[in-house]
CSV table of C-alpha atoms in Angstrom, one decimal:
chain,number,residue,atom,x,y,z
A,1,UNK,CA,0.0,-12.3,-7.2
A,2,UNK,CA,3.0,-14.3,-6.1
A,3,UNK,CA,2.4,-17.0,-3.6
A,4,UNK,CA,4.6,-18.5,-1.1
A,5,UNK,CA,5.9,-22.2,-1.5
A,6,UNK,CA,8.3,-23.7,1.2
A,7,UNK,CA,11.4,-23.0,-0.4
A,8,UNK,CA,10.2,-19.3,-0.8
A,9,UNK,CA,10.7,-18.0,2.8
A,10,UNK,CA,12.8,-15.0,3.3
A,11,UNK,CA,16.3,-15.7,3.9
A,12,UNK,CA,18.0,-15.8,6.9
A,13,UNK,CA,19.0,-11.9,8.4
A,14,UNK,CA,16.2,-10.9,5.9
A,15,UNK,CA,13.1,-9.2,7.1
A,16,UNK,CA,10.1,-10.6,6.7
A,17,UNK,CA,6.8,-9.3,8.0
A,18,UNK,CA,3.1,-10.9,8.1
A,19,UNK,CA,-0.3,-9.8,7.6
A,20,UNK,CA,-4.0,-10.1,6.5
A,21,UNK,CA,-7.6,-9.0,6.3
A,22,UNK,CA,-9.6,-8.9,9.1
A,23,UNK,CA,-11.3,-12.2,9.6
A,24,UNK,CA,-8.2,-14.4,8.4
A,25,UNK,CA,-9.0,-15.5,5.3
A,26,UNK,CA,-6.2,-13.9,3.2
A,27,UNK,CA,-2.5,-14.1,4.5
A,28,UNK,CA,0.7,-12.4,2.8
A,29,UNK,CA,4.3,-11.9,3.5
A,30,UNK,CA,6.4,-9.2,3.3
A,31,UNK,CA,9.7,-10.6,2.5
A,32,UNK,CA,12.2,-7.6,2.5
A,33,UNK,CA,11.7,-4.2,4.8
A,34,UNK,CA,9.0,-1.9,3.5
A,35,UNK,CA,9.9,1.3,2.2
A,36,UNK,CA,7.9,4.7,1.2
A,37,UNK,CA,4.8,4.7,3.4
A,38,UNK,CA,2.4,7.1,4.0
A,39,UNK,CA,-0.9,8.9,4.4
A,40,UNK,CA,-3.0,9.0,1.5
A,41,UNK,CA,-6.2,11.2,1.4
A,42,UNK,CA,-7.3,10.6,-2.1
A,43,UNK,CA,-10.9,9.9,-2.1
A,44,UNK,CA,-10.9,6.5,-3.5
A,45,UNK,CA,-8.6,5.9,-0.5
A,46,UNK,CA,-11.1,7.4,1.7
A,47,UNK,CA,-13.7,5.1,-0.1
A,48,UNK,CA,-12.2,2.0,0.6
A,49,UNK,CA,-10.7,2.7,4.4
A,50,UNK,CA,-14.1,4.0,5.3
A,51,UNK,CA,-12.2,7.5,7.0
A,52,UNK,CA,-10.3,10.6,5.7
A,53,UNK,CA,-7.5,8.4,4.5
A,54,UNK,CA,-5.0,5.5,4.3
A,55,UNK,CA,-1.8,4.6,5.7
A,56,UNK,CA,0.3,2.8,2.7
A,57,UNK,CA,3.7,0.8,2.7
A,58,UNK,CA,5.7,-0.6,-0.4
A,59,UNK,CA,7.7,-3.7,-1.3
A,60,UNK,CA,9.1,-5.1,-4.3
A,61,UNK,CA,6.5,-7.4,-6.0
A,62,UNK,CA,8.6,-10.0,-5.8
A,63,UNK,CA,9.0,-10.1,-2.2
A,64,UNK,CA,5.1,-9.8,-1.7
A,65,UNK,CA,3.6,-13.5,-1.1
A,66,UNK,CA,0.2,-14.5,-0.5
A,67,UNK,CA,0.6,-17.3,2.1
A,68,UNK,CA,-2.7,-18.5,2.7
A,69,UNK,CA,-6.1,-17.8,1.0
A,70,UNK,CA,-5.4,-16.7,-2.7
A,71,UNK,CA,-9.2,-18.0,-3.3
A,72,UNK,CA,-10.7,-15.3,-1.3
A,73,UNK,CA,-8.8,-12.2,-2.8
A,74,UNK,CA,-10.8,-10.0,-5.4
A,75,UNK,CA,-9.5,-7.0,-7.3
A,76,UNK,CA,-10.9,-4.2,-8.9
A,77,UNK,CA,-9.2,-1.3,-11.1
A,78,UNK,CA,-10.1,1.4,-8.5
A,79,UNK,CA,-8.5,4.2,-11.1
A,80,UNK,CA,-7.1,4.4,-14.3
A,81,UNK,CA,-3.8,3.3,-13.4
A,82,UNK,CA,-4.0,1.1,-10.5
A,83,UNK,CA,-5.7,-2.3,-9.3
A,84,UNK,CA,-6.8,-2.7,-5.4
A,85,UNK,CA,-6.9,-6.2,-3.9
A,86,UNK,CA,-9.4,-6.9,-0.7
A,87,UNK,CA,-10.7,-9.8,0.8
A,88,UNK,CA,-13.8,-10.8,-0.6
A,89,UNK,CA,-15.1,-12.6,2.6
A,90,UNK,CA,-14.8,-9.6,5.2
A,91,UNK,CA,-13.9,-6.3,2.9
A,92,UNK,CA,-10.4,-5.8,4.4
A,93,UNK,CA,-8.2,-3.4,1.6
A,94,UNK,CA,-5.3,-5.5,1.5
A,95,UNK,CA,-2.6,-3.6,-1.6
A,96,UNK,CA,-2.6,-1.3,-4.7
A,97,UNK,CA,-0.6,-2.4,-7.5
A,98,UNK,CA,0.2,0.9,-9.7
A,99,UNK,CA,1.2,1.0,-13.6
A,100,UNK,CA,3.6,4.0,-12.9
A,101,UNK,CA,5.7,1.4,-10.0
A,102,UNK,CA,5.0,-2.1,-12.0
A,103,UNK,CA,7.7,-3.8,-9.9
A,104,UNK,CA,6.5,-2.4,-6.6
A,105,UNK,CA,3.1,-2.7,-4.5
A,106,UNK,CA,1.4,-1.0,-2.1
A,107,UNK,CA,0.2,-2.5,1.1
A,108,UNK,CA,-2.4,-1.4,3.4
A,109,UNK,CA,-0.6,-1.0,6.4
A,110,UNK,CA,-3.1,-1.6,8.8
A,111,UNK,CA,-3.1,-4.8,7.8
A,112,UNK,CA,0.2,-5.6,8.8
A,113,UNK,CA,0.5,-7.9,12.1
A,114,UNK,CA,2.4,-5.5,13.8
A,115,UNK,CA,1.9,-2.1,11.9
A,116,UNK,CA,4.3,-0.2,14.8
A,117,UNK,CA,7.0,-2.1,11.9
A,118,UNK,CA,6.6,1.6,9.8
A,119,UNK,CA,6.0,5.0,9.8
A,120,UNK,CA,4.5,7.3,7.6
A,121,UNK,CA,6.4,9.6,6.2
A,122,UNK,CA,4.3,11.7,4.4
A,123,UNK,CA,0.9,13.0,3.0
A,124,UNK,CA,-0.6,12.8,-0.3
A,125,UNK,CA,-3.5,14.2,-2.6
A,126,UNK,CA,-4.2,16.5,0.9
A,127,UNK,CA,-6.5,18.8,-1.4
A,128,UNK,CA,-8.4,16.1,-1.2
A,129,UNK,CA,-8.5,15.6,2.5
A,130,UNK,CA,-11.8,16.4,4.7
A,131,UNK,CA,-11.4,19.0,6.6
A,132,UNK,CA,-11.8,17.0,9.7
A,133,UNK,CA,-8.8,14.7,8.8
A,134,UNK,CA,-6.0,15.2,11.6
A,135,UNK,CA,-2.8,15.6,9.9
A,136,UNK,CA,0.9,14.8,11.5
A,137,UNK,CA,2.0,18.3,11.3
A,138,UNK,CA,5.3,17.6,11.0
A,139,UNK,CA,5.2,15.6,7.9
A,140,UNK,CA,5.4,17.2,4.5
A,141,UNK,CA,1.8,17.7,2.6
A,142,UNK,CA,1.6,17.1,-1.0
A,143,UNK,CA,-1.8,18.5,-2.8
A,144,UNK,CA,-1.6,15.2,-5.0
A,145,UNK,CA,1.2,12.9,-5.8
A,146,UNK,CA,4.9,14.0,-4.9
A,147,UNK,CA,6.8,15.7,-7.7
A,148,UNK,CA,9.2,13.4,-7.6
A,149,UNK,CA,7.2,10.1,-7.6
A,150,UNK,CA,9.0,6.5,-8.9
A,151,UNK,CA,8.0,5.7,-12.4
A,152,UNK,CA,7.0,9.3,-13.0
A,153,UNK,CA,8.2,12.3,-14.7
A,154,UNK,CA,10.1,14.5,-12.1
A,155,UNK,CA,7.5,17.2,-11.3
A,156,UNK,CA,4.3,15.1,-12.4
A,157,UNK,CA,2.1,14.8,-9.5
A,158,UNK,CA,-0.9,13.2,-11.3
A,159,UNK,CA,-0.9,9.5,-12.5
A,160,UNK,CA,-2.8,8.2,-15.3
C-alpha cells in the first residue's frame, strides 16, 4: 500500500480525511473526497464486520496512505477477486482492494475518524442479507453487484 512521506500531504483546498483500526496501531489517509459508498451484505462482509453487513467508501489508490503502522496490517484474498486488509493486532477491517477497480480501494467506513464524512448510497448482494438486517428503505437494493459496476461489463453483477 502507499505510505505517506512529508512531502505527501494532501494539498491545500484538498480533502483529506483520517482513520484507523480500533486500538491505533494502523493509521491511513484519505487524501481526496470519497466517492461510491455503501452497504454491503455479502457474507464475507458479514464475516469480517461481525453483523448483517458493511458500510464501504472508495478512493483512488493513489490518494490512500498508510500514515502510521504499515508493520501491523495483514491481508488475505477474502474472494477470488479481491484482497482485505485488517489490523493484525486488534482485528479491525480496514479496505478491500478489488481486481475489477485496480486503481480504486475500498475503505471500511467505520473506520474513518469521523464517519458522519459519507453516506451510503446504496445496498448490495441484499439476497444475501439476513433477514434481520434493517435496510434504509429509501436506498436502491441490488441482489448482488450493481449492473453498472466500474471495471465491469454493463449488466454484470457478479465479479470474479
Amino acid at each position: 500500500m502507499p505510505k505517506a512521506s512529508d512531502s505527501d500531504n494532501a494539498s491545500a483546498g484538498e480533502v483529506a480525511l483520517d482513520g484507523g483500526c480500533a486500538c491505533g496501531a494502523v493509521r491511513y489517509r484519505l487524501e481526496e473526497k470519497p466517492y461510491d459508498s455503501g452497504w454491503c451484505h455479502c457474507r464475507v462482509c458479514q464475516h469480517v464486520s461481525g453483523s448483517g453487513g458493511m458500510v464501504f467508501t472508495t478512493v483512488h489508490l493513489d490518494r490512500y496512505r498508510i500514515v502510521a503502522g504499515e508493520e501491523h496490517i495483514g491481508r488475505f484474498a477474502s474472494t477470488s477477486f479481491g484482497t482485505r486488509s485488517f489490523c493484525r493486532t486488534c482485528g479491525s477491517p480496514l479496505a478491500i482492494h478489488v481486481r475489477h477497480q485496480a486503481d480504486e480501494i475500498d475503505i471500511a467506513a467505520g473506520t474513518l475518524d469521523d464517519p458522519e464524512e459519507i453516506a451510503p448510497a446504496f445496498h448490495l448482494y441484499t439476497a444475501e442479507a439476513p433477514s434481520w438486517m434493517p435496510m434504509m428503505a429509501f436506498l436502491p437494493r441490488y441482489k448482488a453487484l450493481r449492473p453498472k459496476t466500474r471495471g465491469l461489463d454493463e449488466g454484470v453483477t457478479e465479479a470474479g
